[in-house]
Amino acid sequence: MAVRSFSTRISVAYAVAGAAWILAGSGAADQLFGADIAALWWFEIAKGLVFVGMTALALKLLLRRELRRRSATEEAHARTAERLEVLLQETVGALSHTLSQRDPYTAGHQERVAALSVAIAQRMGLDRERVDSIRIGALLHDIGKIAIPAELLSKPGRLTVDEFALVKGHVASGQAIVGKIAFPPAVHAVVGQHHERLDGSGYPAALAGDAIALEARIVAVADVVEAMTSHRPYRAGLGVQAAVEEIRAQRGGKLDAAVVDACLAVVEDGLERVWPMPSRQSVAPASMAAV
């Protein structure tokens, strides 16, 4: 619209100037220089050159004014975008922090999952926009646990079947929370699908294969690795090697093969570069399920 408006102003100005030159130019030339000179061919050329020069000058002034106006508009838009980006980051941080404060046993879980998810996505060569969506989605992937009774989140023993079913409801709760915010679609997919598995054995919708967003498949792998290497109320951390063996065993079955390969490469480079390693404790074998 702005381009069309500018081009319209140029066309109108050119038409008015041309009409004025044609209608008034000949009479004025006769009076100023005499009819004999005004009739000469070189004088007509000179008049044309003057008209072109005046038109070019006018166009230059109009263009300079338009560029200044657009520059001011773009700066205002950039400032608005920056404020919105800051507001978005603060919103994500506040939501993630709220859950961490409520569930001290998983404090930092979302941040570590986000860091590993970003490292995996970058290893896979995803563009910046997708990586940003993965980071935000990972920071919020467990936000629905805010609706789960605190005693279940910090229960030192194994959950019963009914308790586990209740905890699984955190996915639906998370979807309801982020659904009220205009996040990119990938963020909503991560929150709603990070417990889905390629073979259809996941929840809540038992999605399979490509029905699961790549962003969610990335966070699913990072979630498993973080859950196994970190302490839980019912067990100590199992260590990096156990996590590596688990995702290798699930590669191409429950977990995306390409994502697992990228994660293994990140681990090989040094998982401590992504997030500080938890303290090591000896522990008997326990389930690896990231709830």
Coordinates of C-alpha atoms in Angstrom, one line a residue:
M1 CA 0.0 0.0 0.0
A2 CA 2.8 2.4 0.9
V3 CA 4.6 1.7 -2.4
R4 CA 1.4 2.2 -4.4
S5 CA 0.7 5.5 -2.6
F6 CA 4.2 6.8 -3.3
S7 CA 4.1 5.8 -7.0
T8 CA 0.7 7.5 -7.3
R9 CA 2.1 10.7 -5.8
I10 CA 5.0 10.6 -8.3
S11 CA 2.6 10.0 -11.2
V12 CA 0.3 12.8 -10.3
A13 CA 3.2 15.3 -9.7
Y14 CA 4.7 14.4 -13.0
A15 CA 1.4 14.7 -14.9
V16 CA 0.7 18.1 -13.3
A17 CA 4.2 19.4 -14.0
G18 CA 4.0 18.2 -17.6
A19 CA 0.6 19.7 -18.3
A20 CA 1.7 23.0 -16.8
W21 CA 4.9 23.1 -18.8
I22 CA 3.0 22.3 -22.1
L23 CA 0.2 24.9 -21.4
A24 CA 2.2 27.7 -20.0
G25 CA 5.7 27.0 -21.2
S26 CA 5.3 28.1 -24.8
G27 CA 3.6 31.4 -23.9
A28 CA 6.1 32.2 -21.3
A29 CA 9.0 31.5 -23.7
D30 CA 7.5 33.8 -26.3
Q31 CA 7.3 36.6 -23.9
L32 CA 10.7 36.1 -22.3
F33 CA 12.8 35.3 -25.4
G34 CA 10.7 36.4 -28.3
A35 CA 8.7 34.3 -30.8
D36 CA 11.6 34.0 -33.2
I37 CA 14.0 32.3 -30.7
A38 CA 11.2 30.3 -29.0
A39 CA 10.5 28.7 -32.4
L40 CA 14.0 27.4 -32.9
W41 CA 14.6 23.6 -32.6
W42 CA 17.5 23.9 -30.2
F43 CA 15.3 26.1 -27.9
E44 CA 12.7 23.3 -27.8
I45 CA 15.4 20.9 -26.8
A46 CA 16.6 23.3 -24.1
K47 CA 13.1 23.6 -22.8
G48 CA 12.9 19.8 -22.6
L49 CA 16.1 19.5 -20.8
V50 CA 15.0 22.1 -18.3
F51 CA 11.8 20.2 -17.7
V52 CA 13.7 17.0 -17.2
G53 CA 16.0 18.6 -14.7
M54 CA 13.2 20.2 -12.7
T55 CA 11.3 16.9 -12.7
A56 CA 14.4 15.0 -11.5
L57 CA 15.0 17.5 -8.7
A58 CA 11.3 17.2 -7.6
L59 CA 11.5 13.4 -7.7
K60 CA 14.7 13.5 -5.6
L61 CA 13.0 15.6 -3.0
L62 CA 9.9 13.4 -2.9
L63 CA 12.0 10.3 -2.7
R64 CA 14.2 11.7 0.1
R65 CA 11.1 12.6 2.1
E66 CA 9.6 9.2 1.5
L67 CA 12.7 7.4 2.7
R68 CA 12.8 9.5 5.9
R69 CA 9.2 8.6 6.5
R70 CA 9.7 4.9 5.9
S71 CA 12.9 4.9 8.1
A72 CA 11.0 6.4 11.0
T73 CA 8.2 3.8 10.5
E74 CA 10.6 0.9 10.3
E75 CA 12.4 2.1 13.5
A76 CA 9.0 2.3 15.3
H77 CA 8.2 -1.2 14.1
A78 CA 11.6 -2.5 15.2
R79 CA 11.1 -1.0 18.6
T80 CA 7.7 -2.6 18.9
A81 CA 9.0 -6.0 17.8
E82 CA 11.8 -5.8 20.4
R83 CA 9.3 -5.0 23.1
L84 CA 7.1 -7.9 22.1
E85 CA 10.1 -10.2 22.0
V86 CA 11.2 -9.1 25.5
L87 CA 7.6 -9.6 26.8
L88 CA 7.4 -13.0 25.2
Q89 CA 10.7 -14.1 26.9
E90 CA 9.6 -12.7 30.2
T91 CA 6.3 -14.6 29.9
V92 CA 8.0 -17.9 29.1
G93 CA 10.5 -17.4 31.9
A94 CA 7.8 -16.6 34.4
L95 CA 5.7 -19.6 33.5
S96 CA 8.8 -21.9 33.6
H97 CA 9.9 -20.4 36.9
T98 CA 6.5 -20.9 38.5
L99 CA 6.6 -24.6 37.8
S100 CA 10.1 -24.9 39.1
Q101 CA 9.2 -23.2 42.4
R102 CA 6.2 -25.5 42.8
D103 CA 8.1 -28.7 42.0
P104 CA 11.7 -28.5 43.6
Y105 CA 12.6 -32.0 42.5
T106 CA 12.3 -31.0 38.8
A107 CA 13.7 -27.5 39.3
G108 CA 15.8 -26.7 36.2
H109 CA 14.4 -29.7 34.3
Q110 CA 12.7 -27.5 31.7
E111 CA 15.8 -25.3 31.3
R112 CA 18.1 -28.3 30.8
V113 CA 15.6 -30.0 28.3
A114 CA 15.5 -26.7 26.4
A115 CA 19.3 -26.4 26.3
L116 CA 19.7 -30.0 25.0
S117 CA 16.8 -29.6 22.6
V118 CA 18.4 -26.5 21.1
A119 CA 21.8 -28.2 20.8
I120 CA 20.1 -31.2 19.0
A121 CA 18.2 -28.9 16.7
Q122 CA 21.3 -26.9 15.8
R123 CA 23.2 -30.1 15.1
M124 CA 20.4 -31.1 12.7
G125 CA 20.8 -27.8 10.9
L126 CA 17.4 -26.4 11.6
D127 CA 16.8 -22.7 10.9
R128 CA 16.8 -20.1 13.7
E129 CA 13.0 -19.7 13.8
R130 CA 12.5 -23.4 14.4
V131 CA 15.2 -23.5 17.0
D132 CA 13.6 -20.6 18.8
S133 CA 10.2 -22.4 18.8
I134 CA 11.9 -25.6 20.1
R135 CA 13.5 -23.6 22.9
I136 CA 10.3 -22.0 24.0
G137 CA 8.3 -25.2 23.6
A138 CA 10.9 -27.1 25.7
L139 CA 10.8 -24.4 28.4
L140 CA 7.1 -24.9 28.6
H141 CA 6.7 -28.6 27.8
D142 CA 5.8 -29.5 31.4
I143 CA 3.9 -26.4 32.3
G144 CA 0.8 -28.5 32.7
K145 CA 2.2 -30.0 35.9
I146 CA 1.2 -26.9 37.6
A147 CA -2.3 -28.4 37.7
I148 CA -1.0 -31.7 39.3
P149 CA -1.2 -32.1 43.1
A150 CA 2.2 -31.3 44.6
E151 CA 2.2 -34.5 46.6
L152 CA 2.2 -36.5 43.4
L153 CA 5.1 -34.6 41.9
S154 CA 7.2 -35.0 45.0
K155 CA 6.1 -38.6 45.9
P156 CA 9.2 -40.6 46.9
G157 CA 7.7 -43.9 45.8
R158 CA 6.4 -45.3 42.6
L159 CA 3.1 -43.9 41.4
T160 CA 0.0 -46.1 41.2
V161 CA -1.8 -46.6 37.9
D162 CA -4.4 -44.0 38.9
E163 CA -1.8 -41.6 40.0
F164 CA 0.2 -42.0 36.8
A165 CA -3.0 -41.4 34.8
L166 CA -3.5 -38.2 36.7
V167 CA 0.1 -37.0 36.1
K168 CA -0.3 -37.8 32.4
G169 CA -3.0 -35.2 32.3
H170 CA -0.3 -32.5 32.5
V171 CA -0.1 -32.6 28.7
A172 CA -3.8 -31.5 28.3
S173 CA -3.4 -28.9 31.1
G174 CA -0.3 -27.6 29.3
Q175 CA -2.1 -27.3 26.0
A176 CA -4.9 -25.4 27.7
I177 CA -2.4 -23.0 29.2
V178 CA -0.3 -22.2 26.1
G179 CA -3.4 -22.3 24.0
K180 CA -4.3 -18.9 25.4
I181 CA -1.1 -17.4 24.0
A182 CA -0.3 -16.8 20.4
F183 CA 2.9 -18.9 20.3
P184 CA 4.1 -20.3 17.0
P185 CA 2.4 -23.7 16.1
A186 CA 5.6 -25.6 16.8
V187 CA 5.5 -24.4 20.5
H188 CA 2.0 -25.8 20.8
A189 CA 3.1 -29.0 19.1
V190 CA 6.0 -29.5 21.6
V191 CA 3.7 -29.0 24.6
G192 CA 1.1 -31.3 23.3
Q193 CA 3.2 -34.1 21.7
H194 CA 6.4 -34.4 23.7
H195 CA 5.2 -37.7 25.2
E196 CA 4.1 -39.2 21.8
R197 CA 6.2 -41.9 20.4
L198 CA 6.9 -42.9 16.8
D199 CA 5.4 -46.4 17.2
G200 CA 2.1 -44.9 18.6
S201 CA 2.7 -46.1 22.2
G202 CA 2.8 -42.5 23.6
Y203 CA 0.2 -40.2 24.9
P204 CA -2.2 -38.4 25.0
A205 CA -3.3 -39.0 21.3
A206 CA -1.2 -42.1 20.4
L207 CA 0.2 -40.3 17.4
A208 CA 2.7 -42.2 15.3
G209 CA 5.4 -41.4 12.7
D210 CA 5.2 -38.1 10.9
A211 CA 2.0 -37.2 12.7
I212 CA 4.3 -36.1 15.5
A213 CA 6.0 -32.7 14.8
L214 CA 9.8 -32.9 14.4
E215 CA 10.1 -30.2 17.1
A216 CA 8.2 -32.5 19.6
R217 CA 10.3 -35.5 18.6
I218 CA 13.4 -33.5 19.4
V219 CA 12.2 -32.5 22.8
A220 CA 11.1 -36.1 23.5
V221 CA 14.6 -37.3 23.2
A222 CA 16.1 -34.5 25.2
D223 CA 13.4 -35.1 27.9
V224 CA 14.4 -38.8 28.2
V225 CA 18.1 -38.0 28.5
E226 CA 17.5 -35.2 31.1
A227 CA 15.1 -37.4 33.1
M228 CA 17.5 -40.3 33.3
T229 CA 20.6 -38.2 34.2
S230 CA 18.8 -36.1 36.9
H231 CA 17.6 -37.1 40.3
R232 CA 14.0 -37.9 41.0
P233 CA 12.1 -38.3 44.3
Y234 CA 12.0 -42.1 43.8
R235 CA 15.6 -42.5 42.6
A236 CA 19.0 -40.9 42.0
G237 CA 20.2 -39.9 38.6
L238 CA 21.1 -42.9 36.4
G239 CA 23.9 -41.2 34.6
V240 CA 24.7 -40.3 31.0
Q241 CA 25.7 -43.8 29.9
A242 CA 22.4 -45.2 30.9
A243 CA 20.6 -42.5 29.0
V244 CA 22.7 -43.1 25.9
E245 CA 22.0 -46.8 26.0
E246 CA 18.3 -46.1 26.4
I247 CA 17.9 -43.8 23.5
R248 CA 20.0 -46.1 21.3
A249 CA 17.7 -48.9 22.2
Q250 CA 14.6 -46.8 21.3
R251 CA 16.2 -45.4 18.1
G252 CA 13.9 -45.8 15.2
G253 CA 11.2 -47.4 17.4
K254 CA 9.8 -45.0 19.9
L255 CA 12.3 -42.2 19.2
D256 CA 13.2 -40.6 15.9
A257 CA 16.5 -42.0 14.5
A258 CA 17.8 -38.7 13.1
V259 CA 17.1 -36.9 16.4
V260 CA 18.8 -39.7 18.4
D261 CA 21.9 -39.6 16.2
A262 CA 22.1 -35.8 16.6
C263 CA 21.7 -36.2 20.4
L264 CA 24.4 -38.8 20.6
A265 CA 26.7 -36.4 18.7
V266 CA 26.0 -33.7 21.2
V267 CA 26.7 -36.1 24.1
E268 CA 29.9 -37.2 22.4
D269 CA 31.1 -33.6 22.2
G270 CA 30.4 -33.2 25.9
L271 CA 27.1 -32.9 27.5
E272 CA 28.6 -30.7 30.2
R273 CA 28.8 -28.0 27.5
V274 CA 25.1 -28.0 27.3
W275 CA 24.3 -28.1 31.0
P276 CA 26.1 -28.9 34.3
M277 CA 26.1 -32.6 35.1
P278 CA 24.2 -33.7 38.2
S279 CA 26.1 -35.3 41.0
R280 CA 26.7 -39.0 40.5
Q281 CA 25.2 -41.5 42.9
S282 CA 25.1 -45.3 42.8
V283 CA 21.6 -46.6 42.3
A284 CA 19.7 -49.7 41.5
P285 CA 18.1 -50.0 38.0
A286 CA 14.9 -48.0 37.7
S287 CA 12.4 -47.1 35.0
M288 CA 13.6 -44.5 32.5
A289 CA 10.1 -43.1 31.7
A290 CA 10.1 -39.3 31.6
V291 CA 6.7 -38.5 33.0

